[in-house]
XYZ file of C-alpha atoms in Angstrom:
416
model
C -21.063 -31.259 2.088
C -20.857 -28.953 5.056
C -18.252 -26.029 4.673
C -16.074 -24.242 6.891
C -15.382 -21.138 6.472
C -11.734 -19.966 6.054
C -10.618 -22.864 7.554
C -7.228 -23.326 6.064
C -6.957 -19.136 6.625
C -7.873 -19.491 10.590
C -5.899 -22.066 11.156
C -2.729 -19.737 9.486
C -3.811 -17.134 11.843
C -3.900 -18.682 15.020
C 0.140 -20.509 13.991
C 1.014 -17.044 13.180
C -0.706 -15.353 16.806
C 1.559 -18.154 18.508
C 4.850 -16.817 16.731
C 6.954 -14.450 18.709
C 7.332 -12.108 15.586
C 3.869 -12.698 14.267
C 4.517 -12.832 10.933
C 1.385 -12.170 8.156
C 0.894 -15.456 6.297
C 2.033 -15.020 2.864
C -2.155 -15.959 1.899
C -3.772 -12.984 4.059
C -0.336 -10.613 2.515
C -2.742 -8.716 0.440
C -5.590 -8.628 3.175
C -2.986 -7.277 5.218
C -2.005 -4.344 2.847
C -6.032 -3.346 2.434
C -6.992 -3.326 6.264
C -3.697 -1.346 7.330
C -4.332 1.467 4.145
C -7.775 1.949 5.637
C -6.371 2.518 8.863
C -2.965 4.550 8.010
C -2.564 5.863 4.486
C -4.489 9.009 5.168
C -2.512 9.474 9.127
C 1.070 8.765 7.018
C 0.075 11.651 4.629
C -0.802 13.517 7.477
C 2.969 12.969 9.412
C 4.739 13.362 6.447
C 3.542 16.766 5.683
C 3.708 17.732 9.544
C 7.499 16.247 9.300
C 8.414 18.142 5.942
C 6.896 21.366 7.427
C 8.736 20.972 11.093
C 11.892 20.339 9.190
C 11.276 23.333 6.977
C 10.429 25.267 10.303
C 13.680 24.127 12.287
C 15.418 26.312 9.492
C 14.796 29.405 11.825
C 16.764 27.222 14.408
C 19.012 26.648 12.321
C 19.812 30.167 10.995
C 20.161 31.239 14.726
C 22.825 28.826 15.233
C 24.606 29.169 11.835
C 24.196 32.570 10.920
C 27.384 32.446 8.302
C 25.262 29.429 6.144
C 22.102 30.919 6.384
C 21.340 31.785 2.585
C 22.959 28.613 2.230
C 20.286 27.312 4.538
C 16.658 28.649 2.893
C 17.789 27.613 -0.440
C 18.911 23.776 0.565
C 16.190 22.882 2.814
C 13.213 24.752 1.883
C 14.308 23.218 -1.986
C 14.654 19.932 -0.785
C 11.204 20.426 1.454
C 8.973 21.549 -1.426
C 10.313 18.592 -3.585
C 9.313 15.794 -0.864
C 6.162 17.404 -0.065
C 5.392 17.759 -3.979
C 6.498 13.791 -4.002
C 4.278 13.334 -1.034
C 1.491 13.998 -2.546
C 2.039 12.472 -5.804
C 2.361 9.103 -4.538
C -0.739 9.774 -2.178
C -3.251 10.848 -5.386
C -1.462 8.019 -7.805
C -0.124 5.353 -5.886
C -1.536 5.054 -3.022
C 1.214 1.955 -2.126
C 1.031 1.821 1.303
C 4.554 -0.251 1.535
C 6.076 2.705 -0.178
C 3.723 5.156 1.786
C 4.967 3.783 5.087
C 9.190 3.976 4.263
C 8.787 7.222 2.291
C 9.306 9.747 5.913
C 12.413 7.563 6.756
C 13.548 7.697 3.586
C 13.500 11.455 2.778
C 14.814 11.693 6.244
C 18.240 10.356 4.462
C 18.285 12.639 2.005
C 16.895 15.540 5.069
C 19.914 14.462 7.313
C 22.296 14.842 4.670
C 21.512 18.483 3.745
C 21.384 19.714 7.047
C 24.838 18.083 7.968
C 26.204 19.431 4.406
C 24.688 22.992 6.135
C 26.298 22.166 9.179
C 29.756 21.381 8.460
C 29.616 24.360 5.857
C 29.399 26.671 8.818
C 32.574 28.087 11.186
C 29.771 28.541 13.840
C 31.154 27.546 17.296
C 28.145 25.635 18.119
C 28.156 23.378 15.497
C 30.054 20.546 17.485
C 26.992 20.899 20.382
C 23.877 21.245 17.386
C 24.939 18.087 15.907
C 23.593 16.555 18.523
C 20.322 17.773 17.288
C 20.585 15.338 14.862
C 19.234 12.841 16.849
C 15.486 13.642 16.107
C 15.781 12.244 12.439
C 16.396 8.613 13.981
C 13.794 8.796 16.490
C 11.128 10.429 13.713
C 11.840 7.795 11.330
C 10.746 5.012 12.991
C 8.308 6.721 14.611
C 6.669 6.824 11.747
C 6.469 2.921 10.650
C 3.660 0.994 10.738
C 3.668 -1.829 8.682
C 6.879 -3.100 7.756
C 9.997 -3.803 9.854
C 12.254 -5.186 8.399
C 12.772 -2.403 5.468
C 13.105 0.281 8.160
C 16.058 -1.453 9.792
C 17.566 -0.727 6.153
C 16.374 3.267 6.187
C 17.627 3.556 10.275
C 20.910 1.998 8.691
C 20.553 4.249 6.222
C 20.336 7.448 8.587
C 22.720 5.877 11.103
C 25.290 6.282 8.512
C 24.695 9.676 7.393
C 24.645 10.880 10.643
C 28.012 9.430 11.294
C 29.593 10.573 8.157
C 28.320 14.189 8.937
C 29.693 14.071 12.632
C 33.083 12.713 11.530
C 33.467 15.465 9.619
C 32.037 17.819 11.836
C 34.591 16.920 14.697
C 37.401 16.516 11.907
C 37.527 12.627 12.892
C 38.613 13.199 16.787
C 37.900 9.955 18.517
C 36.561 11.145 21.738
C 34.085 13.167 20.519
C 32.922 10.230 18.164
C 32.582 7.814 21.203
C 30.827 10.965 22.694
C 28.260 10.986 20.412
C 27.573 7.420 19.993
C 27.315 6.988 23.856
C 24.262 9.189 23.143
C 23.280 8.614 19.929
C 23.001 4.364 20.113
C 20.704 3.477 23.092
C 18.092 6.671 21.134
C 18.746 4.422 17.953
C 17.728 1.086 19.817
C 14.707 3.253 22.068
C 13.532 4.147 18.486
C 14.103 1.043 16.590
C 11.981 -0.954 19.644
C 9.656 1.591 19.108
C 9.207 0.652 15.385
C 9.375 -2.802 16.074
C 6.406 -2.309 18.752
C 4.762 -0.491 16.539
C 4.402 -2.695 13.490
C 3.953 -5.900 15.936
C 0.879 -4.014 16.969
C -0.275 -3.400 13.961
C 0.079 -7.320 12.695
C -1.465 -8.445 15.563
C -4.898 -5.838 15.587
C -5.138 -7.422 11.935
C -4.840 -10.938 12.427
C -6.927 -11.248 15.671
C -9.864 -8.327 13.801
C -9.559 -10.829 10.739
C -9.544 -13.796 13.182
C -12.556 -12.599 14.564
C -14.654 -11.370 11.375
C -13.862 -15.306 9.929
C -15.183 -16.598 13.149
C -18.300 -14.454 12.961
C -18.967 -15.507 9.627
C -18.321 -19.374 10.504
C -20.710 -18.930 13.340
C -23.080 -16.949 11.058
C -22.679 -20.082 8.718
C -23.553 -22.300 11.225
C -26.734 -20.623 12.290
C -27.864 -20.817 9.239
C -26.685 -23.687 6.972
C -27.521 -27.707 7.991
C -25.045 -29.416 9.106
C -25.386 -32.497 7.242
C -26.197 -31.425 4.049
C -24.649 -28.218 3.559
C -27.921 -26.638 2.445
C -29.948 -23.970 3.844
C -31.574 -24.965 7.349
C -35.220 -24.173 8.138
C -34.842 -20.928 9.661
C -32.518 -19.239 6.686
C -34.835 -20.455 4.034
C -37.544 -18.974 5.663
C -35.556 -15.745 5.876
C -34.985 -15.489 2.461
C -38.128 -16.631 1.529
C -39.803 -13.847 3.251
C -37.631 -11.247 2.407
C -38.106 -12.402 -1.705
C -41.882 -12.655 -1.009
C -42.144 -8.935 0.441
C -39.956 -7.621 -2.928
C -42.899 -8.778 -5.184
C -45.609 -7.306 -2.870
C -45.696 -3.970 -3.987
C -45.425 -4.739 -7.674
C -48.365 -4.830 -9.729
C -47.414 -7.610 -12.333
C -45.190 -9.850 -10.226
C -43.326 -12.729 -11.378
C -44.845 -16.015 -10.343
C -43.310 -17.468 -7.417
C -43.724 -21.800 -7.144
C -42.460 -23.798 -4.261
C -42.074 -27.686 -4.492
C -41.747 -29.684 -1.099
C -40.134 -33.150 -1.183
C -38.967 -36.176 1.149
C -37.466 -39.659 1.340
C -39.899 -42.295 0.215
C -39.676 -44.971 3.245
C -36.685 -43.270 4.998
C -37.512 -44.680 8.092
C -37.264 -48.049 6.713
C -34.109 -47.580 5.149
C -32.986 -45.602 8.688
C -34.578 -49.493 10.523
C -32.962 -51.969 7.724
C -29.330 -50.308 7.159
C -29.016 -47.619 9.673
C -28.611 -44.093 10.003
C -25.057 -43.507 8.740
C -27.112 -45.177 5.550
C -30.022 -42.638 5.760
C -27.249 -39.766 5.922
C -26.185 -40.729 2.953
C -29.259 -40.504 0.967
C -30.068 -37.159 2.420
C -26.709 -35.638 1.262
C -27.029 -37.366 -2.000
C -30.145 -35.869 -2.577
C -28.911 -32.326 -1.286
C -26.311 -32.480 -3.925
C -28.635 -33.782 -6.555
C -30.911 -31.172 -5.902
C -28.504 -28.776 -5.711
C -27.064 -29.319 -9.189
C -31.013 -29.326 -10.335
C -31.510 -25.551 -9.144
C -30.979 -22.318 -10.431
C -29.044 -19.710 -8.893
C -31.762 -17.874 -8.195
C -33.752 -20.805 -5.887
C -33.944 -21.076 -2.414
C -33.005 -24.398 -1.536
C -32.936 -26.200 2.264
C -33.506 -29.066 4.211
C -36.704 -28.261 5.890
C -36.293 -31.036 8.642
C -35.905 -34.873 9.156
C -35.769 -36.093 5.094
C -37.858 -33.254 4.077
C -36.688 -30.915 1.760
C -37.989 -27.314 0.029
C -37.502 -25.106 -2.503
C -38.803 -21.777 -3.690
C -38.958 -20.867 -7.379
C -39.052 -17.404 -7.944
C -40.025 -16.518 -11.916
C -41.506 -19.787 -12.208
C -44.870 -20.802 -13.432
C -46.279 -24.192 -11.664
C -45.796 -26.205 -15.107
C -42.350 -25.082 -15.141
C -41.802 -25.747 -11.614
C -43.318 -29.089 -12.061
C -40.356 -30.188 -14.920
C -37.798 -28.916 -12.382
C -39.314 -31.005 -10.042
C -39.873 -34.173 -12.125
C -36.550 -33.577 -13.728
C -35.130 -34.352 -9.891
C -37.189 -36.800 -8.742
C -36.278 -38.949 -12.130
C -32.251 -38.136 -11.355
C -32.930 -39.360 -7.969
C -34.554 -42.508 -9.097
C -31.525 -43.137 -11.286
C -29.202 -43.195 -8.048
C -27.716 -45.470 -6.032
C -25.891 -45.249 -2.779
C -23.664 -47.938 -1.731
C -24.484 -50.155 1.073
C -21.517 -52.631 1.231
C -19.307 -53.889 -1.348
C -22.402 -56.322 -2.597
C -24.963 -54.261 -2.208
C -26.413 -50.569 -2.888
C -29.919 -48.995 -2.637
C -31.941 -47.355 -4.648
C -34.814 -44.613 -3.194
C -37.108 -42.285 -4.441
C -38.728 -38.932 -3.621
C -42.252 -37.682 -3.158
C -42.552 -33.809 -4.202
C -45.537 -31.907 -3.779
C -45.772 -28.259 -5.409
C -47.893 -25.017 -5.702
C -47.952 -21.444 -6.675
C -48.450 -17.762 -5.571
C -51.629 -17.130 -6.384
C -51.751 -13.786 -5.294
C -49.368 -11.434 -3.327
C -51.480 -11.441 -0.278
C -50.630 -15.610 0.194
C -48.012 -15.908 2.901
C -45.684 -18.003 2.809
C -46.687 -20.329 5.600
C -50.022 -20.674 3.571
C -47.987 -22.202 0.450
C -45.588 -24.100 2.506
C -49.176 -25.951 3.521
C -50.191 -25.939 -0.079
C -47.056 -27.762 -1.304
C -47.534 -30.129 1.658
C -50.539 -30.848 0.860
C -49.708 -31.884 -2.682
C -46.801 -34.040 -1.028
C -49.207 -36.226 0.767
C -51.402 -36.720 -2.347
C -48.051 -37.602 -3.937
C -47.510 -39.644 -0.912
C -50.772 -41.077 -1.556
C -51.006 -41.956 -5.170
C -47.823 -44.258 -4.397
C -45.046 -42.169 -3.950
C -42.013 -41.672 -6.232
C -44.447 -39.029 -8.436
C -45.031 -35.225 -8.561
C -48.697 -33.476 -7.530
C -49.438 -30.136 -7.556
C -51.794 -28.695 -5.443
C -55.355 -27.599 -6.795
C -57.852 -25.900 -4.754
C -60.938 -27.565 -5.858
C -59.614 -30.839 -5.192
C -60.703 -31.849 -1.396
C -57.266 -32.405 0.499
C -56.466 -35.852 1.722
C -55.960 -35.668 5.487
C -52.245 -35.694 6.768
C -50.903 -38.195 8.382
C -49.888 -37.760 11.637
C -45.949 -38.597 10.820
C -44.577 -37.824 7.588
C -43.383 -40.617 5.609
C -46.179 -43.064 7.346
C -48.403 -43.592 4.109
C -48.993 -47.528 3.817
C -47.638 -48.828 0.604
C -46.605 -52.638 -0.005
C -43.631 -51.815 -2.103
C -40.335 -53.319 -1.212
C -37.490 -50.687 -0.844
C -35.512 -51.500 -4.106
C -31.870 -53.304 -3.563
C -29.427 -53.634 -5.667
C -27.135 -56.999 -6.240
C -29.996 -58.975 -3.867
């Protein structure tokens, strides 16, 4: 049977494109989590050690400003700098959880807020009630820094929110005004930055599901191109592909494995095509596709060559062997029926003709013609039989449509 590719997945992707929040489909979670570590993990190491060092840098700031605290100051942040970076890059050499990766800046930015408000409300600086506003960058850094979930930095921005506002309340020793003072600028940078995270993780679910969108589609189309529709098997132009490409790995090796190829076809297809109809014929072709299929080995080329004919290369098969495989089928095929109404079924047989690589320098154009050539001596000798093809033997000419070799048998039914 034909089979499309990621079907259930693209359909999942294109309901999830058409939701406003675009959420990942719980199936592609994991895909999700791959394609966004290639793209980030290495740029979130990156800002988190350009963050840890800015904040560690700001400490000369912050000296200036609170010159009372500033031993205070060195020991408290640079400590608590050296111990994120150190965490940093643990989780980046033995982890490597993006998730974690992406919430770890927001949440040392908790723990970074908190020390410098525990500096700042240590300090009888007269600035202190103007540098709190300063405080503002550790909102607008931490979600400047998410990129693939939302939802958990809402919790770390509520997180920071909080700290912020216990450290100003007791920075301004609880007055009221200078609370609503703060908030009239602190909240709409909270919501700028929190639309900024929101925008930015959007972005990133969307590049994934449209690049994943896209790389399914390819290899749907890619399918297509190469695979019959009817059957499911290789088309003509894929076999020969692979064909080629096995052909020119034995060239340049000086004991290689023999290669056989068996051709095969409908016995009186068109007469079961006239008599029952083509949805009939259709049938028998995919019946035979997946009774050949379950015949081969991995390692065979199998594909409908056109109309009811169908071929398959061997590789590391001698011609006797290749002529059991190919018996072995066309007696499984004989065995089979396919149902015509509730009465009725048919039975049909196979022709197969087959032939070897004699030498490296046959193409494989000249053993297609080979095999073919065995198929019509198949063809006829009476059909529903195996012939190889022998060189010394003159060829019987080929008919001039395949299939139109004269033979008085009835096509068999079933329940007549």
């Amino acid at each position: 049977m034909p089979h499309e590719l990621h079907k259930e997945s693209r359909l999942l992707i294109q309901e999830a494109l058409k939701d406003p929040l675009v959420r990942i489909p719980r199936a592609l979670k994991s895909d999700y989590y791959s394609h966004q570590k290639g793209l980030h993990l290495k740029y979130l190491l990156q800002v988190n050690l350009f963050a840890q060092f800015a904040y560690a840098s700001y400490t000369l700031a912050d000296i200036y400003v609170l010159t009372d605290v500033h031993t205070l100051l060195i020991i408290t942040k640079l400590g608590f700098t050296v111990l994120m970076t150190l965490l940093t890059i643990w989780i980046y050499h033995h982890k490597q959880n993006l998730p974690l990766f992406d919430l770890l800046l927001p949440t040392s930015i908790i723990g970074a807020s908190a020390v410098w408000f525990f500096n700042l409300n240590q300090s009888e600086s007269p600035y202190t009630q103007i540098y709190q506003y300063a405080s503002l960058v550790f909102i607008v850094l931490a979600n400047l820094s998410v990129h693939v979930h939302f939802k958990p930095s809402l919790i770390t921005s509520a997180l920071i929110t909080l700290m912020i506002y216990i450290g100003v309340y007791f920075n301004v020793d609880g007055d009221r005004q200078q609370l609503i003072l703060f908030s009239l600028i602190y909240l709409p940078v909270l919501s700028f930055s929190i639309y900024i995270s929101w925008n930015s993780t959007l972005k990133s679910r969307i590049v994934f599901l449209q690049h994943t969108l896209n790389e399914y589609n390819r290899q749907a189309f890619e399918h297509m191109a190469h695979t019959d529709s009817l059957t499911g098997l290789n088309n003509r132009r894929s076999f020969e592909y692979l064909a080629h490409r096995h052909l020119l790995s034995i060239v340049e090796e000086d004991h290689p494995d023999p290669t056989s190829l068996i051709v095969f076809d409908v016995d009186h297809f068109k007469k079961i095509n006239d008599n029952y109809g083509h949805d009939i014929g259709d049938k028998v072709l995919k019946i035979i596709a997946e009774t050949a299929c379950s015949e081969m080995r991995p390692t065979d080329i199998l594909a409908r060559y056109g109309g009811e004919e169908f071929i398959a290369l061997l590789p590391n098969t001698h011609l006797d062997d290749a002529l059991k495989i190919a018996d072995g089928l066309r007696q499984r095929i004989e065995r089979t029926e396919v149902a015509i109404d509730q009465q009725q079924s048919l039975r049909f047989t196979i022709s197969v003709g087959a032939a070897i690589l004699e030498t490296c320098e046959n193409d494989l154009y000249t053993l297609i013609k080979q095999a073919d050539i065995a198929l019509y001596q198949a063809k006829a000798n009476g059909r529903n039989r195996v012939e190889h093809y022998d060189p010394f033997v003159s060829p019987i000419l080929e008919p001039q449509v395949h299939g139109s070799w004269s033979n008085d048998r009835p096509i068999k039914i079933v329940g007549e």
